[in-house]
Amino acid sequence: MIDSPQNQHVKLFRSLAEAKHRRESGFFALEGRRLIEEALAASAQLVWAAYCPETFLGPEADRLLHSLMTAGVELHEITPRALGAMSHTGTPPGIAAVARIPEAPVVPAEGGWLLGLWEIRDPGNMGSMARIAHAFGAAAVLAIGDCVDFWDPKVVRASVGSVLHVPLLKAAGLSDLRALVGFETPLVAADMAAPLACDAAEYPERSVLLVGSEAHGLPDEALAAAQLLVRIPMPGGAESLNAAVAAGILAFQLSRKLGA
Amino acid sequence: MIDSPQNQHVKLFRSLAEAKHRRESGFFALEGRRLIEEALAASAQLVWAAYCPETFLGPEADRLLHSLMTAGVELHEITPRALGAMSHTGTPPGIAAVARIPEAPVVPAEGGWLLGLWEIRDPGNMGSMARIAHAFGAAAVLAIGDCVDFWDPKVVRASVGSVLHVPLLKAAGLSDLRALVGFETPLVAADMAAPLACDAAEYPERSVLLVGSEAHGLPDEALAAAQLLVRIPMPGGAESLNAAVAAGILAFQLSRKLGA
């Protein structure tokens, strides 16, 4: 039974809140039944899991523990004190696990549109956007420039496990992005000043939908490089939307126009 | 110059993180230039503002201070120490203000659709949803059942000031909601199991768009009472979206279908 806040598993798990420690170890952290179920479903490489026998109870808990054992995942019992000490959430959810960060995939050569996220620093938005990409069938998510890391515990949590399902790539900037996706792949940019409404546009079968942060939007170089600029028509008084909400509306429209 | 963390203004401001203290005082808290500008634009009743002369600088800061003085708002200088002690955000933004909570409005008799939020407890989602209502021209936002308070500092912040612009009402439950909006007003409910896609539906000129929380969705009584059930088609693998993202897509569709 793990009980000490100084236990090596506890210390490793806690350290995974920092990008540096994730990079060094190659691991990321998962908390809660739902995320760990998603990880199993996505065939993520779980290294170990630790659960509180006193609080992680019920048929769903039993099923997950059984699946973890069947999958050969190293299982530890842990006290609420030690789980609380290692948790990245306010309310430790009874079970936590460490998994190996998947190798960076290649850009899928086929299969529709890609979601390009430009300098998204908010982990909640980043996670929501990965979930949006997953929900609307994006072939991959590309984090462009200085984005929050996909494997930050807050991103993983906000994605509700979608980071485990959608190919995730990084591009240093615009030219790196174009090299990655192919120079012939059109860019579609969200721009509040564009004359064309997002539901009036025709979208190419394959494109990168570029979405910027709430504070800065997309930079001029991205707008200039885009083949298609689209706007979300807002008849009310607010001038902008949360970046993930805007990405959701655009991804929905694009997937509908492509006949999905 | 306010410097002590025990100063009465500092203590009042800090206390406004709690619903009980907001209820007792009738005040809510605002932090940062943008929110205070929005409050002035919305003719909110600002009681006092406090700014750091050392850090709240530049032409936009000067303009806001000038507007506050012109509006007759009591202005205090405050040290970074005292501002840090009263801040509800990690990074105190140089200026903060206290405003009077507006009286609960009546439901606007005309003017399109209303956004009904069912037991939304996450302040970030609640604020984003108020912003969505504002952006897509909802006549009011109705918080149904046990929702987080509109005047929670995190809700105000996530709304980027939209809570100051859109009429906000509360309903204890379904029958209270129907009494408030009129029994003849149709309810439109978001339901992942509905056969009808949200962009294939025809919406009544006036309705309440009901959105539930991510964890629980809408309860059976709300689905049963709704005249129209709509689904967001998701061709990908994720089975759900963040509640604010879902509300954004539905509000966008509804406002477009109404020809806005």
mmCIF file with all atom_site columns, N, CA and C in Angstrom, chain B residues 103-145:
data_model
loop_
_atom_site.group_PDB
_atom_site.id
_atom_site.type_symbol
_atom_site.label_atom_id
_atom_site.label_alt_id
_atom_site.label_comp_id
_atom_site.label_asym_id
_atom_site.label_entity_id
_atom_site.label_seq_id
_atom_site.pdbx_PDB_ins_code
_atom_site.Cartn_x
_atom_site.Cartn_y
_atom_site.Cartn_z
_atom_site.occupancy
_atom_site.B_iso_or_equiv
_atom_site.pdbx_formal_charge
_atom_site.auth_seq_id
_atom_site.auth_comp_id
_atom_site.auth_asym_id
_atom_site.auth_atom_id
_atom_site.pdbx_PDB_model_num
ATOM 1   N N  . GLU B 1 103 ? -30.700 44.457 -10.528 1.00 0.00 ? 103 GLU B N  1
ATOM 2   C CA . GLU B 1 103 ? -31.939 43.779 -10.126 1.00 0.00 ? 103 GLU B CA 1
ATOM 3   C C  . GLU B 1 103 ? -32.315 42.760 -11.191 1.00 0.00 ? 103 GLU B C  1
ATOM 4   N N  . ALA B 1 104 ? -32.887 41.640 -10.749 1.00 0.00 ? 104 ALA B N  1
ATOM 5   C CA . ALA B 1 104 ? -33.294 40.613 -11.712 1.00 0.00 ? 104 ALA B CA 1
ATOM 6   C C  . ALA B 1 104 ? -34.303 41.230 -12.676 1.00 0.00 ? 104 ALA B C  1
ATOM 7   N N  . PRO B 1 105 ? -34.032 41.137 -13.975 1.00 0.00 ? 105 PRO B N  1
ATOM 8   C CA . PRO B 1 105 ? -34.942 41.740 -14.952 1.00 0.00 ? 105 PRO B CA 1
ATOM 9   C C  . PRO B 1 105 ? -36.171 40.852 -15.144 1.00 0.00 ? 105 PRO B C  1
ATOM 10  N N  . VAL B 1 106 ? -37.159 41.344 -15.863 1.00 0.00 ? 106 VAL B N  1
ATOM 11  C CA . VAL B 1 106 ? -38.250 40.467 -16.293 1.00 0.00 ? 106 VAL B CA 1
ATOM 12  C C  . VAL B 1 106 ? -37.826 39.835 -17.613 1.00 0.00 ? 106 VAL B C  1
ATOM 13  N N  . VAL B 1 107 ? -38.479 38.741 -17.974 1.00 0.00 ? 107 VAL B N  1
ATOM 14  C CA . VAL B 1 107 ? -38.187 38.120 -19.266 1.00 0.00 ? 107 VAL B CA 1
ATOM 15  C C  . VAL B 1 107 ? -38.656 39.077 -20.361 1.00 0.00 ? 107 VAL B C  1
ATOM 16  N N  . PRO B 1 108 ? -37.771 39.442 -21.285 1.00 0.00 ? 108 PRO B N  1
ATOM 17  C CA . PRO B 1 108 ? -38.203 40.333 -22.361 1.00 0.00 ? 108 PRO B CA 1
ATOM 18  C C  . PRO B 1 108 ? -39.387 39.716 -23.105 1.00 0.00 ? 108 PRO B C  1
ATOM 19  N N  . ALA B 1 109 ? -40.441 40.492 -23.296 1.00 0.00 ? 109 ALA B N  1
ATOM 20  C CA . ALA B 1 109 ? -41.669 39.954 -23.890 1.00 0.00 ? 109 ALA B CA 1
ATOM 21  C C  . ALA B 1 109 ? -41.466 39.631 -25.363 1.00 0.00 ? 109 ALA B C  1
ATOM 22  N N  . GLU B 1 110 ? -40.513 40.298 -25.996 1.00 0.00 ? 110 GLU B N  1
ATOM 23  C CA . GLU B 1 110 ? -40.277 40.072 -27.416 1.00 0.00 ? 110 GLU B CA 1
ATOM 24  C C  . GLU B 1 110 ? -38.790 39.868 -27.652 1.00 0.00 ? 110 GLU B C  1
ATOM 25  N N  . GLY B 1 111 ? -38.458 39.619 -28.906 1.00 0.00 ? 111 GLY B N  1
ATOM 26  C CA . GLY B 1 111 ? -37.045 39.639 -29.252 1.00 0.00 ? 111 GLY B CA 1
ATOM 27  C C  . GLY B 1 111 ? -36.371 38.294 -29.227 1.00 0.00 ? 111 GLY B C  1
ATOM 28  N N  . GLY B 1 112 ? -37.010 37.326 -29.866 1.00 0.00 ? 112 GLY B N  1
ATOM 29  C CA . GLY B 1 112 ? -36.289 36.116 -30.192 1.00 0.00 ? 112 GLY B CA 1
ATOM 30  C C  . GLY B 1 112 ? -36.125 35.104 -29.089 1.00 0.00 ? 112 GLY B C  1
ATOM 31  N N  . TRP B 1 113 ? -35.100 34.321 -29.221 1.00 0.00 ? 113 TRP B N  1
ATOM 32  C CA . TRP B 1 113 ? -34.917 33.122 -28.422 1.00 0.00 ? 113 TRP B CA 1
ATOM 33  C C  . TRP B 1 113 ? -34.235 33.418 -27.086 1.00 0.00 ? 113 TRP B C  1
ATOM 34  N N  . LEU B 1 114 ? -34.358 32.437 -26.181 1.00 0.00 ? 114 LEU B N  1
ATOM 35  C CA . LEU B 1 114 ? -33.767 32.549 -24.845 1.00 0.00 ? 114 LEU B CA 1
ATOM 36  C C  . LEU B 1 114 ? -32.866 31.336 -24.627 1.00 0.00 ? 114 LEU B C  1
ATOM 37  N N  . LEU B 1 115 ? -31.803 31.519 -23.889 1.00 0.00 ? 115 LEU B N  1
ATOM 38  C CA . LEU B 1 115 ? -30.901 30.393 -23.606 1.00 0.00 ? 115 LEU B CA 1
ATOM 39  C C  . LEU B 1 115 ? -31.154 29.893 -22.185 1.00 0.00 ? 115 LEU B C  1
ATOM 40  N N  . GLY B 1 116 ? -31.597 28.641 -22.083 1.00 0.00 ? 116 GLY B N  1
ATOM 41  C CA . GLY B 1 116 ? -31.894 28.048 -20.777 1.00 0.00 ? 116 GLY B CA 1
ATOM 42  C C  . GLY B 1 116 ? -30.799 27.069 -20.381 1.00 0.00 ? 116 GLY B C  1
ATOM 43  N N  . LEU B 1 117 ? -30.129 27.329 -19.279 1.00 0.00 ? 117 LEU B N  1
ATOM 44  C CA . LEU B 1 117 ? -28.981 26.515 -18.851 1.00 0.00 ? 117 LEU B CA 1
ATOM 45  C C  . LEU B 1 117 ? -29.382 25.674 -17.649 1.00 0.00 ? 117 LEU B C  1
ATOM 46  N N  . TRP B 1 118 ? -29.321 24.374 -17.821 1.00 0.00 ? 118 TRP B N  1
ATOM 47  C CA . TRP B 1 118 ? -29.825 23.444 -16.812 1.00 0.00 ? 118 TRP B CA 1
ATOM 48  C C  . TRP B 1 118 ? -28.684 22.945 -15.914 1.00 0.00 ? 118 TRP B C  1
ATOM 49  N N  . GLU B 1 119 ? -28.712 23.366 -14.674 1.00 0.00 ? 119 GLU B N  1
ATOM 50  C CA . GLU B 1 119 ? -27.745 22.891 -13.669 1.00 0.00 ? 119 GLU B CA 1
ATOM 51  C C  . GLU B 1 119 ? -26.301 22.928 -14.161 1.00 0.00 ? 119 GLU B C  1
ATOM 52  N N  . ILE B 1 120 ? -25.892 24.093 -14.624 1.00 0.00 ? 120 ILE B N  1
ATOM 53  C CA . ILE B 1 120 ? -24.512 24.286 -15.052 1.00 0.00 ? 120 ILE B CA 1
ATOM 54  C C  . ILE B 1 120 ? -23.710 24.744 -13.839 1.00 0.00 ? 120 ILE B C  1
ATOM 55  N N  . ARG B 1 121 ? -22.759 23.930 -13.410 1.00 0.00 ? 121 ARG B N  1
ATOM 56  C CA . ARG B 1 121 ? -22.016 24.236 -12.179 1.00 0.00 ? 121 ARG B CA 1
ATOM 57  C C  . ARG B 1 121 ? -20.608 24.754 -12.459 1.00 0.00 ? 121 ARG B C  1
ATOM 58  N N  . ASP B 1 122 ? -20.124 24.532 -13.665 1.00 0.00 ? 122 ASP B N  1
ATOM 59  C CA . ASP B 1 122 ? -18.763 24.959 -13.972 1.00 0.00 ? 122 ASP B CA 1
ATOM 60  C C  . ASP B 1 122 ? -18.761 26.451 -14.331 1.00 0.00 ? 122 ASP B C  1
ATOM 61  N N  . PRO B 1 123 ? -18.024 27.273 -13.565 1.00 0.00 ? 123 PRO B N  1
ATOM 62  C CA . PRO B 1 123 ? -18.080 28.721 -13.813 1.00 0.00 ? 123 PRO B CA 1
ATOM 63  C C  . PRO B 1 123 ? -17.547 29.116 -15.189 1.00 0.00 ? 123 PRO B C  1
ATOM 64  N N  . GLY B 1 124 ? -16.518 28.416 -15.675 1.00 0.00 ? 124 GLY B N  1
ATOM 65  C CA . GLY B 1 124 ? -15.987 28.735 -16.999 1.00 0.00 ? 124 GLY B CA 1
ATOM 66  C C  . GLY B 1 124 ? -17.036 28.495 -18.077 1.00 0.00 ? 124 GLY B C  1
ATOM 67  N N  . ASN B 1 125 ? -17.735 27.366 -17.989 1.00 0.00 ? 125 ASN B N  1
ATOM 68  C CA . ASN B 1 125 ? -18.789 27.079 -18.965 1.00 0.00 ? 125 ASN B CA 1
ATOM 69  C C  . ASN B 1 125 ? -19.939 28.081 -18.836 1.00 0.00 ? 125 ASN B C  1
ATOM 70  N N  . MET B 1 126 ? -20.322 28.383 -17.607 1.00 0.00 ? 126 MET B N  1
ATOM 71  C CA . MET B 1 126 ? -21.423 29.332 -17.395 1.00 0.00 ? 126 MET B CA 1
ATOM 72  C C  . MET B 1 126 ? -21.084 30.683 -18.020 1.00 0.00 ? 126 MET B C  1
ATOM 73  N N  . GLY B 1 127 ? -19.876 31.173 -17.793 1.00 0.00 ? 127 GLY B N  1
ATOM 74  C CA . GLY B 1 127 ? -19.475 32.456 -18.365 1.00 0.00 ? 127 GLY B CA 1
ATOM 75  C C  . GLY B 1 127 ? -19.423 32.407 -19.884 1.00 0.00 ? 127 GLY B C  1
ATOM 76  N N  . SER B 1 128 ? -18.849 31.317 -20.421 1.00 0.00 ? 128 SER B N  1
ATOM 77  C CA . SER B 1 128 ? -18.797 31.163 -21.889 1.00 0.00 ? 128 SER B CA 1
ATOM 78  C C  . SER B 1 128 ? -20.194 31.148 -22.486 1.00 0.00 ? 128 SER B C  1
ATOM 79  N N  . MET B 1 129 ? -21.137 30.532 -21.777 1.00 0.00 ? 129 MET B N  1
ATOM 80  C CA . MET B 1 129 ? -22.502 30.437 -22.292 1.00 0.00 ? 129 MET B CA 1
ATOM 81  C C  . MET B 1 129 ? -23.205 31.798 -22.273 1.00 0.00 ? 129 MET B C  1
ATOM 82  N N  . ALA B 1 130 ? -22.923 32.615 -21.272 1.00 0.00 ? 130 ALA B N  1
ATOM 83  C CA . ALA B 1 130 ? -23.488 33.975 -21.263 1.00 0.00 ? 130 ALA B CA 1
ATOM 84  C C  . ALA B 1 130 ? -22.922 34.769 -22.451 1.00 0.00 ? 130 ALA B C  1
ATOM 85  N N  . ARG B 1 131 ? -21.641 34.536 -22.734 1.00 0.00 ? 131 ARG B N  1
ATOM 86  C CA . ARG B 1 131 ? -21.002 35.202 -23.872 1.00 0.00 ? 131 ARG B CA 1
ATOM 87  C C  . ARG B 1 131 ? -21.617 34.740 -25.195 1.00 0.00 ? 131 ARG B C  1
ATOM 88  N N  . ILE B 1 132 ? -21.918 33.440 -25.285 1.00 0.00 ? 132 ILE B N  1
ATOM 89  C CA . ILE B 1 132 ? -22.573 32.877 -26.474 1.00 0.00 ? 132 ILE B CA 1
ATOM 90  C C  . ILE B 1 132 ? -23.960 33.498 -26.654 1.00 0.00 ? 132 ILE B C  1
ATOM 91  N N  . ALA B 1 133 ? -24.713 33.602 -25.567 1.00 0.00 ? 133 ALA B N  1
ATOM 92  C CA . ALA B 1 133 ? -26.048 34.213 -25.625 1.00 0.00 ? 133 ALA B CA 1
ATOM 93  C C  . ALA B 1 133 ? -25.943 35.644 -26.146 1.00 0.00 ? 133 ALA B C  1
ATOM 94  N N  . HIS B 1 134 ? -24.944 36.364 -25.652 1.00 0.00 ? 134 HIS B N  1
ATOM 95  C CA . HIS B 1 134 ? -24.718 37.752 -26.059 1.00 0.00 ? 134 HIS B CA 1
ATOM 96  C C  . HIS B 1 134 ? -24.317 37.813 -27.537 1.00 0.00 ? 134 HIS B C  1
ATOM 97  N N  . ALA B 1 135 ? -23.414 36.921 -27.953 1.00 0.00 ? 135 ALA B N  1
ATOM 98  C CA . ALA B 1 135 ? -22.912 36.946 -29.333 1.00 0.00 ? 135 ALA B CA 1
ATOM 99  C C  . ALA B 1 135 ? -24.002 36.609 -30.353 1.00 0.00 ? 135 ALA B C  1
ATOM 100 N N  . PHE B 1 136 ? -24.895 35.681 -29.987 1.00 0.00 ? 136 PHE B N  1
ATOM 101 C CA . PHE B 1 136 ? -25.892 35.229 -30.960 1.00 0.00 ? 136 PHE B CA 1
ATOM 102 C C  . PHE B 1 136 ? -27.267 35.837 -30.700 1.00 0.00 ? 136 PHE B C  1
ATOM 103 N N  . GLY B 1 137 ? -27.298 36.881 -29.896 1.00 0.00 ? 137 GLY B N  1
ATOM 104 C CA . GLY B 1 137 ? -28.510 37.682 -29.783 1.00 0.00 ? 137 GLY B CA 1
ATOM 105 C C  . GLY B 1 137 ? -29.644 37.070 -28.981 1.00 0.00 ? 137 GLY B C  1
ATOM 106 N N  . ALA B 1 138 ? -29.340 36.236 -27.984 1.00 0.00 ? 138 ALA B N  1
ATOM 107 C CA . ALA B 1 138 ? -30.411 35.731 -27.115 1.00 0.00 ? 138 ALA B CA 1
ATOM 108 C C  . ALA B 1 138 ? -31.027 36.901 -26.352 1.00 0.00 ? 138 ALA B C  1
ATOM 109 N N  . ALA B 1 139 ? -32.347 36.818 -26.127 1.00 0.00 ? 139 ALA B N  1
ATOM 110 C CA . ALA B 1 139 ? -33.034 37.900 -25.409 1.00 0.00 ? 139 ALA B CA 1
ATOM 111 C C  . ALA B 1 139 ? -32.740 37.833 -23.910 1.00 0.00 ? 139 ALA B C  1
ATOM 112 N N  . ALA B 1 140 ? -32.388 36.655 -23.407 1.00 0.00 ? 140 ALA B N  1
ATOM 113 C CA . ALA B 1 140 ? -32.061 36.504 -21.991 1.00 0.00 ? 140 ALA B CA 1
ATOM 114 C C  . ALA B 1 140 ? -31.408 35.147 -21.768 1.00 0.00 ? 140 ALA B C  1
ATOM 115 N N  . VAL B 1 141 ? -30.735 35.029 -20.613 1.00 0.00 ? 141 VAL B N  1
ATOM 116 C CA . VAL B 1 141 ? -30.209 33.735 -20.162 1.00 0.00 ? 141 VAL B CA 1
ATOM 117 C C  . VAL B 1 141 ? -30.983 33.329 -18.913 1.00 0.00 ? 141 VAL B C  1
ATOM 118 N N  . LEU B 1 142 ? -31.442 32.091 -18.886 1.00 0.00 ? 142 LEU B N  1
ATOM 119 C CA . LEU B 1 142 ? -32.178 31.563 -17.737 1.00 0.00 ? 142 LEU B CA 1
ATOM 120 C C  . LEU B 1 142 ? -31.360 30.453 -17.098 1.00 0.00 ? 142 LEU B C  1
ATOM 121 N N  . ALA B 1 143 ? -30.969 30.632 -15.854 1.00 0.00 ? 143 ALA B N  1
ATOM 122 C CA . ALA B 1 143 ? -30.251 29.586 -15.125 1.00 0.00 ? 143 ALA B CA 1
ATOM 123 C C  . ALA B 1 143 ? -31.286 28.753 -14.386 1.00 0.00 ? 143 ALA B C  1
ATOM 124 N N  . ILE B 1 144 ? -31.370 27.467 -14.750 1.00 0.00 ? 144 ILE B N  1
ATOM 125 C CA . ILE B 1 144 ? -32.432 26.611 -14.215 1.00 0.00 ? 144 ILE B CA 1
ATOM 126 C C  . ILE B 1 144 ? -31.849 25.644 -13.201 1.00 0.00 ? 144 ILE B C  1
ATOM 127 N N  . GLY B 1 145 ? -32.480 25.582 -12.024 1.00 0.00 ? 145 GLY B N  1
ATOM 128 C CA . GLY B 1 145 ? -32.026 24.664 -10.986 1.00 0.00 ? 145 GLY B CA 1
ATOM 129 C C  . GLY B 1 145 ? -30.739 25.141 -10.351 1.00 0.00 ? 145 GLY B C  1
#
